[in-house]
Amino acid sequence: MGIALDGVGWHPAAWSHAPGPDPAALFTGDHWTGWGRAAAAGGVDFVTLEDGLGLWTDSFGTAPDDTGRRVRGRLDPVVVATLLLATTGIPEVVVTRNVTHSPPFQVAAQLASLAAVGPGRVVWRPQVSADARDAAVVGGAPTPALEPEDVYVPTRIARRLRDLFRDAEDHVRTVRRLWETFPAAALGGEDGAFWQPGRIRPVPSAGEHRYPAAGPLTVPVATPPPVAVLAHHALEPYRLAAAVADRVFLTPTTENPLPALVAAFRQVEALTPDFAHTQVYADVAVVLGDSEDHAQDRLGRLDAAAGEPWSTDTGVFTGNAKRLAAELAAWREDHGLSGVRLRPAVLSDDAVRVVRDLTPLMR
């Protein structure tokens, strides 16, 4: 069970309902290590960190507004992950890294460095970006444009972004080949040597069409990080996850319940050449309360502050921890779910309830 850390929470009105940190505090190490330590102490298995090149906006295709209602910026997730791995006991940190605008060699070196700080505790989530603002920030090539009506229809997104998902698959495969070029066994030797140059080599193949990396990597790799893919209900994200991921985060909704998503993903996986069995996780936003009525009341007040109902890319569970625990247990027993990532609407309310109320019930 994991908690998705992002700003002060995932609801657009989280900032107006979060008690007190100064805005600048969100961009200090203390904010992140505090939540990392709280999650570890409460028995949470992993936290996830988001990537974002441009500032967040509530309105698709426009510049960020200045209403002051939402946290707009993000720290680099590699930097935050370094802090969490070095100063907290959280078992795993899932690091999101943009692959559309980041070269494989850079990503491979960053993740290898994190794996050296926290061996066996790093997971990589490659992220596909079709936001024109991201391309503008890094001077990258323009990406296929999404129309406003596409944003909440995963099949339309996948169709327009087919080439980006194929490129992402090549990117992940190239990173994994780069990790093979400098094994940790190349350091040291029986004769007291500092390293063994013969074990360091170029990439074992010529590379994919889009990313012909030569290597070798400049950072030794002791434990290659697993790969986790967030896959909305559409063919292209499912293909990417089946082809390269060790874990997949599925996004169940009322229209697309988890059993249907698991069945659809396993069908795509079975048709994917050379696939390895992928662990299935659910990805769910949560608004928790002392009771069902209390949770509904909290969501109503958050939506009122935001000016509209919360619409996100996955389902929103609204209720108490006892019912959530029962639902997660049923998913595990009936559908083989390996884990769950919870997106707290407001960290100071919902993440606290996950640690305080949910984890004891799950144990």
mmCIF file of C-alpha atoms in Angstrom:
data_model
loop_
_atom_site.group_PDB
_atom_site.id
_atom_site.type_symbol
_atom_site.label_atom_id
_atom_site.label_comp_id
_atom_site.label_asym_id
_atom_site.label_seq_id
_atom_site.Cartn_x
_atom_site.Cartn_y
_atom_site.Cartn_z
ATOM 1 C CA MET A 1 0.000 0.000 0.000
ATOM 2 C CA GLY A 2 1.372 3.362 -1.030
ATOM 3 C CA ILE A 3 0.598 7.057 -0.723
ATOM 4 C CA ALA A 4 0.936 9.444 -3.672
ATOM 5 C CA LEU A 5 2.628 12.594 -2.396
ATOM 6 C CA ASP A 6 1.969 15.782 -4.340
ATOM 7 C CA GLY A 7 1.878 19.294 -2.909
ATOM 8 C CA VAL A 8 -0.655 19.368 -0.063
ATOM 9 C CA GLY A 9 -3.044 16.901 -1.704
ATOM 10 C CA TRP A 10 -4.693 15.951 -4.975
ATOM 11 C CA HIS A 11 -7.988 17.811 -4.755
ATOM 12 C CA PRO A 12 -7.916 21.191 -6.541
ATOM 13 C CA ALA A 13 -9.043 22.873 -3.299
ATOM 14 C CA ALA A 14 -6.584 21.026 -1.037
ATOM 15 C CA TRP A 15 -4.581 24.188 -0.403
ATOM 16 C CA SER A 16 -7.585 26.048 1.008
ATOM 17 C CA HIS A 17 -8.292 23.166 3.432
ATOM 18 C CA ALA A 18 -4.721 22.322 4.470
ATOM 19 C CA PRO A 19 -3.738 23.750 7.835
ATOM 20 C CA GLY A 20 -1.074 26.170 7.541
ATOM 21 C CA PRO A 21 2.255 25.599 5.920
ATOM 22 C CA ASP A 22 3.799 28.684 4.424
ATOM 23 C CA PRO A 23 3.850 28.225 0.635
ATOM 24 C CA ALA A 24 7.647 28.292 0.612
ATOM 25 C CA ALA A 25 7.712 25.374 3.072
ATOM 26 C CA LEU A 26 6.382 23.061 0.369
ATOM 27 C CA PHE A 27 9.676 23.504 -1.474
ATOM 28 C CA THR A 28 11.892 22.519 1.431
ATOM 29 C CA GLY A 29 13.165 19.105 2.433
ATOM 30 C CA ASP A 30 11.334 19.150 5.757
ATOM 31 C CA HIS A 31 7.889 18.995 4.146
ATOM 32 C CA TRP A 32 8.769 15.863 2.177
ATOM 33 C CA THR A 33 10.863 14.046 4.758
ATOM 34 C CA GLY A 34 8.147 14.696 7.340
ATOM 35 C CA TRP A 35 5.589 12.881 5.229
ATOM 36 C CA GLY A 36 8.102 10.161 4.345
ATOM 37 C CA ARG A 37 8.811 9.475 8.018
ATOM 38 C CA ALA A 38 5.113 9.529 8.911
ATOM 39 C CA ALA A 39 4.321 7.050 6.140
ATOM 40 C CA ALA A 40 7.162 4.727 7.153
ATOM 41 C CA ALA A 41 6.189 4.844 10.833
ATOM 42 C CA GLY A 42 2.584 4.036 9.918
ATOM 43 C CA GLY A 43 3.466 0.922 7.936
ATOM 44 C CA VAL A 44 3.018 2.355 4.429
ATOM 45 C CA ASP A 45 5.071 0.371 1.902
ATOM 46 C CA PHE A 46 5.880 3.071 -0.628
ATOM 47 C CA VAL A 47 5.368 6.697 -1.587
ATOM 48 C CA THR A 48 5.245 8.085 -5.105
ATOM 49 C CA LEU A 49 6.658 11.385 -6.350
ATOM 50 C CA GLU A 50 5.321 13.234 -9.394
ATOM 51 C CA ASP A 51 7.253 14.901 -12.196
ATOM 52 C CA GLY A 52 6.231 18.103 -13.912
ATOM 53 C CA LEU A 53 8.193 20.369 -16.224
ATOM 54 C CA GLY A 54 5.564 23.104 -16.517
ATOM 55 C CA LEU A 55 3.349 24.684 -13.868
ATOM 56 C CA TRP A 56 0.073 22.921 -13.131
ATOM 57 C CA THR A 57 -3.142 24.482 -14.387
ATOM 58 C CA ASP A 58 -6.802 23.627 -13.805
ATOM 59 C CA SER A 59 -7.743 24.759 -17.319
ATOM 60 C CA PHE A 60 -6.588 22.602 -20.214
ATOM 61 C CA GLY A 61 -4.307 24.270 -22.739
ATOM 62 C CA THR A 62 -3.925 27.597 -20.900
ATOM 63 C CA ALA A 63 -1.342 29.297 -18.775
ATOM 64 C CA PRO A 64 -1.644 28.736 -14.992
ATOM 65 C CA ASP A 65 -4.184 31.021 -13.380
ATOM 66 C CA ASP A 66 -3.420 33.227 -10.390
ATOM 67 C CA THR A 67 -6.353 32.398 -8.133
ATOM 68 C CA GLY A 68 -4.058 31.129 -5.380
ATOM 69 C CA ARG A 69 -6.196 28.017 -4.901
ATOM 70 C CA ARG A 70 -3.694 25.378 -6.049
ATOM 71 C CA VAL A 71 -0.046 24.502 -5.571
ATOM 72 C CA ARG A 72 1.405 25.079 -9.033
ATOM 73 C CA GLY A 73 5.043 23.972 -8.953
ATOM 74 C CA ARG A 74 6.920 20.772 -8.109
ATOM 75 C CA LEU A 75 10.413 20.020 -6.936
ATOM 76 C CA ASP A 76 12.485 17.667 -9.050
ATOM 77 C CA PRO A 77 11.405 14.155 -7.980
ATOM 78 C CA VAL A 78 14.972 12.806 -8.152
ATOM 79 C CA VAL A 79 16.091 15.394 -5.597
ATOM 80 C CA VAL A 80 13.130 14.647 -3.313
ATOM 81 C CA ALA A 81 13.709 10.908 -3.654
ATOM 82 C CA THR A 82 17.339 11.359 -2.586
ATOM 83 C CA LEU A 83 16.156 13.086 0.590
ATOM 84 C CA LEU A 84 13.585 10.395 1.365
ATOM 85 C CA LEU A 85 15.973 7.507 0.735
ATOM 86 C CA ALA A 86 18.745 9.054 2.820
ATOM 87 C CA THR A 87 16.743 10.341 5.779
ATOM 88 C CA THR A 88 13.620 8.178 6.142
ATOM 89 C CA GLY A 89 12.860 4.488 6.511
ATOM 90 C CA ILE A 90 10.220 4.329 3.800
ATOM 91 C CA PRO A 91 10.655 0.903 2.141
ATOM 92 C CA GLU A 92 10.223 2.164 -1.446
ATOM 93 C CA VAL A 93 10.154 5.451 -3.332
ATOM 94 C CA VAL A 94 8.468 5.443 -6.751
ATOM 95 C CA VAL A 95 10.085 8.183 -8.827
ATOM 96 C CA THR A 96 8.162 9.558 -11.792
ATOM 97 C CA ARG A 97 10.408 10.705 -14.641
ATOM 98 C CA ASN A 98 9.287 12.320 -17.870
ATOM 99 C CA VAL A 99 10.544 10.219 -20.803
ATOM 100 C CA THR A 100 9.172 12.342 -23.643
ATOM 101 C CA HIS A 101 11.626 15.181 -22.980
ATOM 102 C CA SER A 102 14.430 13.437 -21.033
ATOM 103 C CA PRO A 103 17.288 11.536 -22.726
ATOM 104 C CA PRO A 104 17.715 7.896 -21.657
ATOM 105 C CA PHE A 105 21.334 8.334 -20.568
ATOM 106 C CA GLN A 106 20.338 11.087 -18.113
ATOM 107 C CA VAL A 107 17.425 9.076 -16.720
ATOM 108 C CA ALA A 108 19.543 5.912 -16.441
ATOM 109 C CA ALA A 109 22.276 7.763 -14.529
ATOM 110 C CA GLN A 110 19.795 9.483 -12.196
ATOM 111 C CA LEU A 111 17.988 6.265 -11.308
ATOM 112 C CA ALA A 112 21.275 4.380 -10.889
ATOM 113 C CA SER A 113 22.468 7.072 -8.481
ATOM 114 C CA LEU A 114 19.249 6.766 -6.479
ATOM 115 C CA ALA A 115 19.651 2.978 -6.424
ATOM 116 C CA ALA A 116 23.096 3.477 -4.894
ATOM 117 C CA VAL A 117 21.619 5.686 -2.151
ATOM 118 C CA GLY A 118 18.779 3.235 -1.425
ATOM 119 C CA PRO A 119 19.543 -0.225 -2.855
ATOM 120 C CA GLY A 120 16.349 -2.142 -3.525
ATOM 121 C CA ARG A 121 14.170 0.818 -2.523
ATOM 122 C CA VAL A 122 13.790 2.656 -5.848
ATOM 123 C CA VAL A 123 11.050 2.160 -8.452
ATOM 124 C CA TRP A 124 10.894 4.129 -11.702
ATOM 125 C CA ARG A 125 7.609 5.319 -13.222
ATOM 126 C CA PRO A 126 8.206 6.539 -16.800
ATOM 127 C CA GLN A 127 5.780 9.306 -17.736
ATOM 128 C CA VAL A 128 4.586 10.215 -21.239
ATOM 129 C CA SER A 129 3.937 13.936 -21.756
ATOM 130 C CA ALA A 130 1.802 15.547 -24.453
ATOM 131 C CA ASP A 131 1.682 18.982 -22.829
ATOM 132 C CA ALA A 132 2.950 21.727 -25.130
ATOM 133 C CA ARG A 133 4.091 23.694 -22.066
ATOM 134 C CA ASP A 134 6.494 20.877 -21.127
ATOM 135 C CA ALA A 135 8.029 20.961 -24.596
ATOM 136 C CA ALA A 136 8.396 24.743 -24.363
ATOM 137 C CA VAL A 137 10.177 24.531 -21.005
ATOM 138 C CA VAL A 138 12.921 22.238 -22.320
ATOM 139 C CA GLY A 139 12.946 23.391 -25.943
ATOM 140 C CA GLY A 140 11.839 19.954 -27.054
ATOM 141 C CA ALA A 141 10.050 18.971 -30.230
ATOM 142 C CA PRO A 142 6.303 19.733 -30.236
ATOM 143 C CA THR A 143 4.202 16.775 -29.202
ATOM 144 C CA PRO A 144 0.852 15.652 -30.682
ATOM 145 C CA ALA A 145 -1.836 18.056 -29.546
ATOM 146 C CA LEU A 146 -4.659 16.935 -27.297
ATOM 147 C CA GLU A 147 -8.007 18.641 -27.683
ATOM 148 C CA PRO A 148 -10.024 19.658 -24.579
ATOM 149 C CA GLU A 149 -12.647 16.997 -25.289
ATOM 150 C CA ASP A 150 -9.911 14.333 -25.287
ATOM 151 C CA VAL A 151 -8.645 14.902 -21.777
ATOM 152 C CA TYR A 152 -11.065 12.649 -19.890
ATOM 153 C CA VAL A 153 -11.471 10.017 -22.620
ATOM 154 C CA PRO A 154 -8.506 7.637 -22.290
ATOM 155 C CA THR A 155 -9.103 5.948 -25.640
ATOM 156 C CA ARG A 156 -8.862 9.301 -27.448
ATOM 157 C CA ILE A 157 -5.717 10.184 -25.538
ATOM 158 C CA ALA A 158 -4.120 6.871 -26.413
ATOM 159 C CA ARG A 159 -5.023 7.160 -30.096
ATOM 160 C CA ARG A 160 -3.548 10.639 -30.442
ATOM 161 C CA LEU A 161 -0.440 9.733 -28.441
ATOM 162 C CA ARG A 162 0.284 6.343 -30.011
ATOM 163 C CA ASP A 163 3.750 7.380 -31.241
ATOM 164 C CA LEU A 164 4.671 8.833 -27.844
ATOM 165 C CA PHE A 165 3.818 5.542 -26.142
ATOM 166 C CA ARG A 166 5.923 3.623 -28.669
ATOM 167 C CA ASP A 167 8.806 6.022 -28.044
ATOM 168 C CA ALA A 168 8.384 5.514 -24.303
ATOM 169 C CA GLU A 169 8.727 1.761 -24.765
ATOM 170 C CA ASP A 170 12.000 2.283 -26.661
ATOM 171 C CA HIS A 171 13.144 4.707 -23.962
ATOM 172 C CA VAL A 172 12.609 2.210 -21.126
ATOM 173 C CA ARG A 173 14.348 -0.588 -23.010
ATOM 174 C CA THR A 174 17.335 1.689 -23.690
ATOM 175 C CA VAL A 175 17.590 2.695 -20.020
ATOM 176 C CA ARG A 176 17.570 -0.952 -18.985
ATOM 177 C CA ARG A 177 20.343 -1.750 -21.466
ATOM 178 C CA LEU A 178 22.381 1.154 -20.113
ATOM 179 C CA TRP A 179 22.017 -0.253 -16.602
ATOM 180 C CA GLU A 180 23.714 -3.418 -17.856
ATOM 181 C CA THR A 181 26.834 -1.552 -19.016
ATOM 182 C CA PHE A 182 28.301 -0.795 -15.563
ATOM 183 C CA PRO A 183 27.448 -3.575 -13.080
ATOM 184 C CA ALA A 184 28.372 -2.976 -9.461
ATOM 185 C CA ALA A 185 30.548 -6.106 -9.675
ATOM 186 C CA ALA A 186 32.979 -4.051 -11.783
ATOM 187 C CA LEU A 187 34.019 -2.179 -8.637
ATOM 188 C CA GLY A 188 36.742 -3.837 -6.596
ATOM 189 C CA GLY A 189 38.443 -7.155 -7.136
ATOM 190 C CA GLU A 190 40.379 -9.915 -5.445
ATOM 191 C CA ASP A 191 43.689 -8.145 -6.018
ATOM 192 C CA GLY A 192 42.502 -4.989 -4.276
ATOM 193 C CA ALA A 193 41.905 -3.128 -7.520
ATOM 194 C CA PHE A 194 39.534 -0.199 -7.408
ATOM 195 C CA TRP A 195 37.659 -1.432 -10.473
ATOM 196 C CA GLN A 196 37.686 -3.995 -13.268
ATOM 197 C CA PRO A 197 37.489 -2.175 -16.619
ATOM 198 C CA GLY A 198 36.819 -5.413 -18.478
ATOM 199 C CA ARG A 199 33.382 -5.649 -16.887
ATOM 200 C CA ILE A 200 32.335 -2.191 -18.127
ATOM 201 C CA ARG A 201 31.110 -2.279 -21.706
ATOM 202 C CA PRO A 202 28.957 -0.510 -24.285
ATOM 203 C CA VAL A 203 25.280 -1.334 -24.541
ATOM 204 C CA PRO A 204 24.789 -4.975 -25.524
ATOM 205 C CA SER A 205 22.857 -4.090 -28.683
ATOM 206 C CA ALA A 206 22.668 -1.267 -31.202
ATOM 207 C CA GLY A 207 19.739 0.349 -29.410
ATOM 208 C CA GLU A 208 16.202 1.111 -30.500
ATOM 209 C CA HIS A 209 15.373 3.181 -33.551
ATOM 210 C CA ARG A 210 14.632 6.321 -31.538
ATOM 211 C CA TYR A 211 17.336 6.000 -28.876
ATOM 212 C CA PRO A 212 20.639 4.568 -30.200
ATOM 213 C CA ALA A 213 22.556 4.990 -26.918
ATOM 214 C CA ALA A 214 26.109 3.651 -26.896
ATOM 215 C CA GLY A 215 27.105 3.760 -23.236
ATOM 216 C CA PRO A 216 28.670 2.713 -21.024
ATOM 217 C CA LEU A 217 26.908 4.354 -18.109
ATOM 218 C CA THR A 218 29.036 6.465 -15.757
ATOM 219 C CA VAL A 219 27.331 5.170 -12.592
ATOM 220 C CA PRO A 220 27.562 1.572 -11.291
ATOM 221 C CA VAL A 221 24.249 -0.234 -10.952
ATOM 222 C CA ALA A 222 23.886 -2.641 -8.047
ATOM 223 C CA THR A 223 20.112 -3.149 -8.098
ATOM 224 C CA PRO A 224 18.299 -2.090 -11.297
ATOM 225 C CA PRO A 225 15.040 -0.390 -10.253
ATOM 226 C CA PRO A 226 11.741 -2.059 -11.194
ATOM 227 C CA VAL A 227 9.525 -0.169 -13.641
ATOM 228 C CA ALA A 228 5.948 0.839 -12.811
ATOM 229 C CA VAL A 229 3.555 2.278 -15.410
ATOM 230 C CA LEU A 230 0.370 4.241 -14.727
ATOM 231 C CA ALA A 231 -2.014 2.932 -17.410
ATOM 232 C CA HIS A 232 -5.424 4.431 -18.011
ATOM 233 C CA HIS A 233 -8.040 2.216 -19.622
ATOM 234 C CA ALA A 234 -6.858 2.209 -23.236
ATOM 235 C CA LEU A 235 -4.830 -0.024 -25.539
ATOM 236 C CA GLU A 236 -1.631 2.018 -25.868
ATOM 237 C CA PRO A 237 -0.967 2.507 -22.126
ATOM 238 C CA TYR A 238 -1.755 -1.175 -21.559
ATOM 239 C CA ARG A 239 0.671 -2.166 -24.327
ATOM 240 C CA LEU A 240 3.414 -0.042 -22.773
ATOM 241 C CA ALA A 241 2.855 -1.598 -19.348
ATOM 242 C CA ALA A 242 2.712 -5.143 -20.698
ATOM 243 C CA ALA A 243 5.869 -4.652 -22.761
ATOM 244 C CA VAL A 244 8.201 -3.029 -20.214
ATOM 245 C CA ALA A 245 6.654 -2.771 -16.736
ATOM 246 C CA ASP A 246 7.105 -4.900 -13.642
ATOM 247 C CA ARG A 247 4.038 -3.232 -12.103
ATOM 248 C CA VAL A 248 1.028 -1.501 -13.578
ATOM 249 C CA PHE A 249 -1.217 1.015 -11.836
ATOM 250 C CA LEU A 250 -4.786 0.642 -13.156
ATOM 251 C CA THR A 251 -7.405 3.354 -12.675
ATOM 252 C CA PRO A 252 -10.803 1.850 -11.750
ATOM 253 C CA THR A 253 -13.909 4.016 -12.074
ATOM 254 C CA THR A 254 -17.654 3.460 -11.853
ATOM 255 C CA GLU A 255 -17.810 3.028 -15.629
ATOM 256 C CA ASN A 256 -14.726 0.768 -15.719
ATOM 257 C CA PRO A 257 -14.582 -1.294 -12.491
ATOM 258 C CA LEU A 258 -11.414 -3.074 -11.468
ATOM 259 C CA PRO A 259 -12.426 -6.617 -12.575
ATOM 260 C CA ALA A 260 -12.981 -5.389 -16.136
ATOM 261 C CA LEU A 261 -9.677 -3.512 -16.139
ATOM 262 C CA VAL A 262 -7.697 -6.498 -14.870
ATOM 263 C CA ALA A 263 -9.271 -8.779 -17.481
ATOM 264 C CA ALA A 264 -8.596 -6.279 -20.278
ATOM 265 C CA PHE A 265 -4.997 -5.759 -19.204
ATOM 266 C CA ARG A 266 -4.300 -9.499 -18.993
ATOM 267 C CA GLN A 267 -5.673 -9.893 -22.535
ATOM 268 C CA VAL A 268 -3.321 -7.213 -23.840
ATOM 269 C CA GLU A 269 -0.462 -8.732 -21.862
ATOM 270 C CA ALA A 270 -1.055 -12.176 -23.371
ATOM 271 C CA LEU A 271 -0.822 -10.678 -26.882
ATOM 272 C CA THR A 272 2.423 -8.821 -26.138
ATOM 273 C CA PRO A 273 5.599 -10.520 -27.415
ATOM 274 C CA ASP A 274 8.063 -11.650 -24.718
ATOM 275 C CA PHE A 275 5.897 -10.297 -21.894
ATOM 276 C CA ALA A 276 6.662 -11.086 -18.276
ATOM 277 C CA HIS A 277 3.850 -11.320 -15.737
ATOM 278 C CA THR A 278 3.073 -7.821 -14.460
ATOM 279 C CA GLN A 279 1.934 -7.107 -10.918
ATOM 280 C CA VAL A 280 -1.369 -5.218 -10.890
ATOM 281 C CA TYR A 281 -1.925 -2.294 -8.538
ATOM 282 C CA ALA A 282 -5.012 -0.114 -8.226
ATOM 283 C CA ASP A 283 -4.672 3.674 -8.276
ATOM 284 C CA VAL A 284 -7.466 5.361 -6.316
ATOM 285 C CA ALA A 285 -8.133 8.892 -5.059
ATOM 286 C CA VAL A 286 -9.539 8.965 -1.530
ATOM 287 C CA VAL A 287 -11.635 11.287 0.606
ATOM 288 C CA LEU A 288 -11.866 9.689 4.058
ATOM 289 C CA GLY A 289 -13.941 10.578 7.099
ATOM 290 C CA ASP A 290 -14.937 9.349 10.533
ATOM 291 C CA SER A 291 -18.158 8.109 8.929
ATOM 292 C CA GLU A 292 -19.685 7.867 5.488
ATOM 293 C CA ASP A 293 -21.609 11.106 6.030
ATOM 294 C CA HIS A 294 -18.509 12.891 7.299
ATOM 295 C CA ALA A 295 -16.530 11.854 4.198
ATOM 296 C CA GLN A 296 -19.322 13.012 1.877
ATOM 297 C CA ASP A 297 -19.515 16.304 3.746
ATOM 298 C CA ARG A 298 -15.744 16.798 3.385
ATOM 299 C CA LEU A 299 -15.910 16.157 -0.362
ATOM 300 C CA GLY A 300 -18.843 18.566 -0.687
ATOM 301 C CA ARG A 301 -16.913 21.343 1.068
ATOM 302 C CA LEU A 302 -13.825 20.726 -1.063
ATOM 303 C CA ASP A 303 -15.865 20.793 -4.276
ATOM 304 C CA ALA A 304 -17.610 23.975 -3.173
ATOM 305 C CA ALA A 305 -14.247 25.632 -2.561
ATOM 306 C CA ALA A 306 -13.014 24.506 -5.988
ATOM 307 C CA GLY A 307 -16.190 25.700 -7.695
ATOM 308 C CA GLU A 308 -16.922 22.342 -9.365
ATOM 309 C CA PRO A 309 -17.045 18.607 -8.577
ATOM 310 C CA TRP A 310 -13.701 16.835 -8.434
ATOM 311 C CA SER A 311 -13.058 15.207 -11.802
ATOM 312 C CA THR A 312 -9.859 13.195 -12.031
ATOM 313 C CA ASP A 313 -8.331 10.409 -14.124
ATOM 314 C CA THR A 314 -9.311 7.647 -11.699
ATOM 315 C CA GLY A 315 -12.103 6.771 -9.314
ATOM 316 C CA VAL A 316 -12.639 8.721 -6.090
ATOM 317 C CA PHE A 317 -13.421 6.627 -3.024
ATOM 318 C CA THR A 318 -15.460 8.609 -0.487
ATOM 319 C CA GLY A 319 -16.156 6.912 2.827
ATOM 320 C CA ASN A 320 -14.522 5.621 5.984
ATOM 321 C CA ALA A 321 -11.373 3.557 6.396
ATOM 322 C CA LYS A 322 -13.270 0.405 7.383
ATOM 323 C CA ARG A 323 -15.180 0.245 4.091
ATOM 324 C CA LEU A 324 -12.041 1.055 2.102
ATOM 325 C CA ALA A 325 -10.128 -1.734 3.841
ATOM 326 C CA ALA A 326 -12.917 -4.201 3.023
ATOM 327 C CA GLU A 327 -12.939 -3.150 -0.622
ATOM 328 C CA LEU A 328 -9.163 -3.432 -0.966
ATOM 329 C CA ALA A 329 -9.166 -6.851 0.691
ATOM 330 C CA ALA A 330 -11.883 -8.046 -1.691
ATOM 331 C CA TRP A 331 -9.901 -6.781 -4.692
ATOM 332 C CA ARG A 332 -6.856 -8.656 -3.449
ATOM 333 C CA GLU A 333 -8.695 -11.914 -2.832
ATOM 334 C CA ASP A 334 -11.014 -11.880 -5.855
ATOM 335 C CA HIS A 335 -8.843 -10.297 -8.544
ATOM 336 C CA GLY A 336 -5.237 -10.946 -7.509
ATOM 337 C CA LEU A 337 -4.424 -7.307 -6.769
ATOM 338 C CA SER A 338 -0.796 -6.931 -5.670
ATOM 339 C CA GLY A 339 -1.098 -3.455 -4.184
ATOM 340 C CA VAL A 340 -2.761 -0.071 -4.208
ATOM 341 C CA ARG A 341 -1.653 3.535 -4.538
ATOM 342 C CA LEU A 342 -3.882 6.008 -2.702
ATOM 343 C CA ARG A 343 -4.082 9.657 -3.748
ATOM 344 C CA PRO A 344 -5.143 11.646 -0.665
ATOM 345 C CA ALA A 345 -7.459 14.549 -1.438
ATOM 346 C CA VAL A 346 -5.822 16.563 1.364
ATOM 347 C CA LEU A 347 -2.590 15.226 2.845
ATOM 348 C CA SER A 348 -3.181 16.590 6.332
ATOM 349 C CA ASP A 349 -6.578 14.855 6.493
ATOM 350 C CA ASP A 350 -6.581 11.854 4.184
ATOM 351 C CA ALA A 351 -2.941 10.749 4.356
ATOM 352 C CA VAL A 352 -3.161 10.968 8.147
ATOM 353 C CA ARG A 353 -6.294 8.775 8.107
ATOM 354 C CA VAL A 354 -4.550 6.256 5.829
ATOM 355 C CA VAL A 355 -1.667 5.948 8.284
ATOM 356 C CA ARG A 356 -3.764 6.118 11.449
ATOM 357 C CA ASP A 357 -6.930 4.225 10.492
ATOM 358 C CA LEU A 358 -6.384 2.196 7.298
ATOM 359 C CA THR A 359 -2.994 0.506 7.756
ATOM 360 C CA PRO A 360 -3.940 -1.143 11.096
ATOM 361 C CA LEU A 361 -7.083 -2.558 9.457
ATOM 362 C CA MET A 362 -5.091 -3.887 6.487
ATOM 363 C CA ARG A 363 -2.587 -5.563 8.817
#
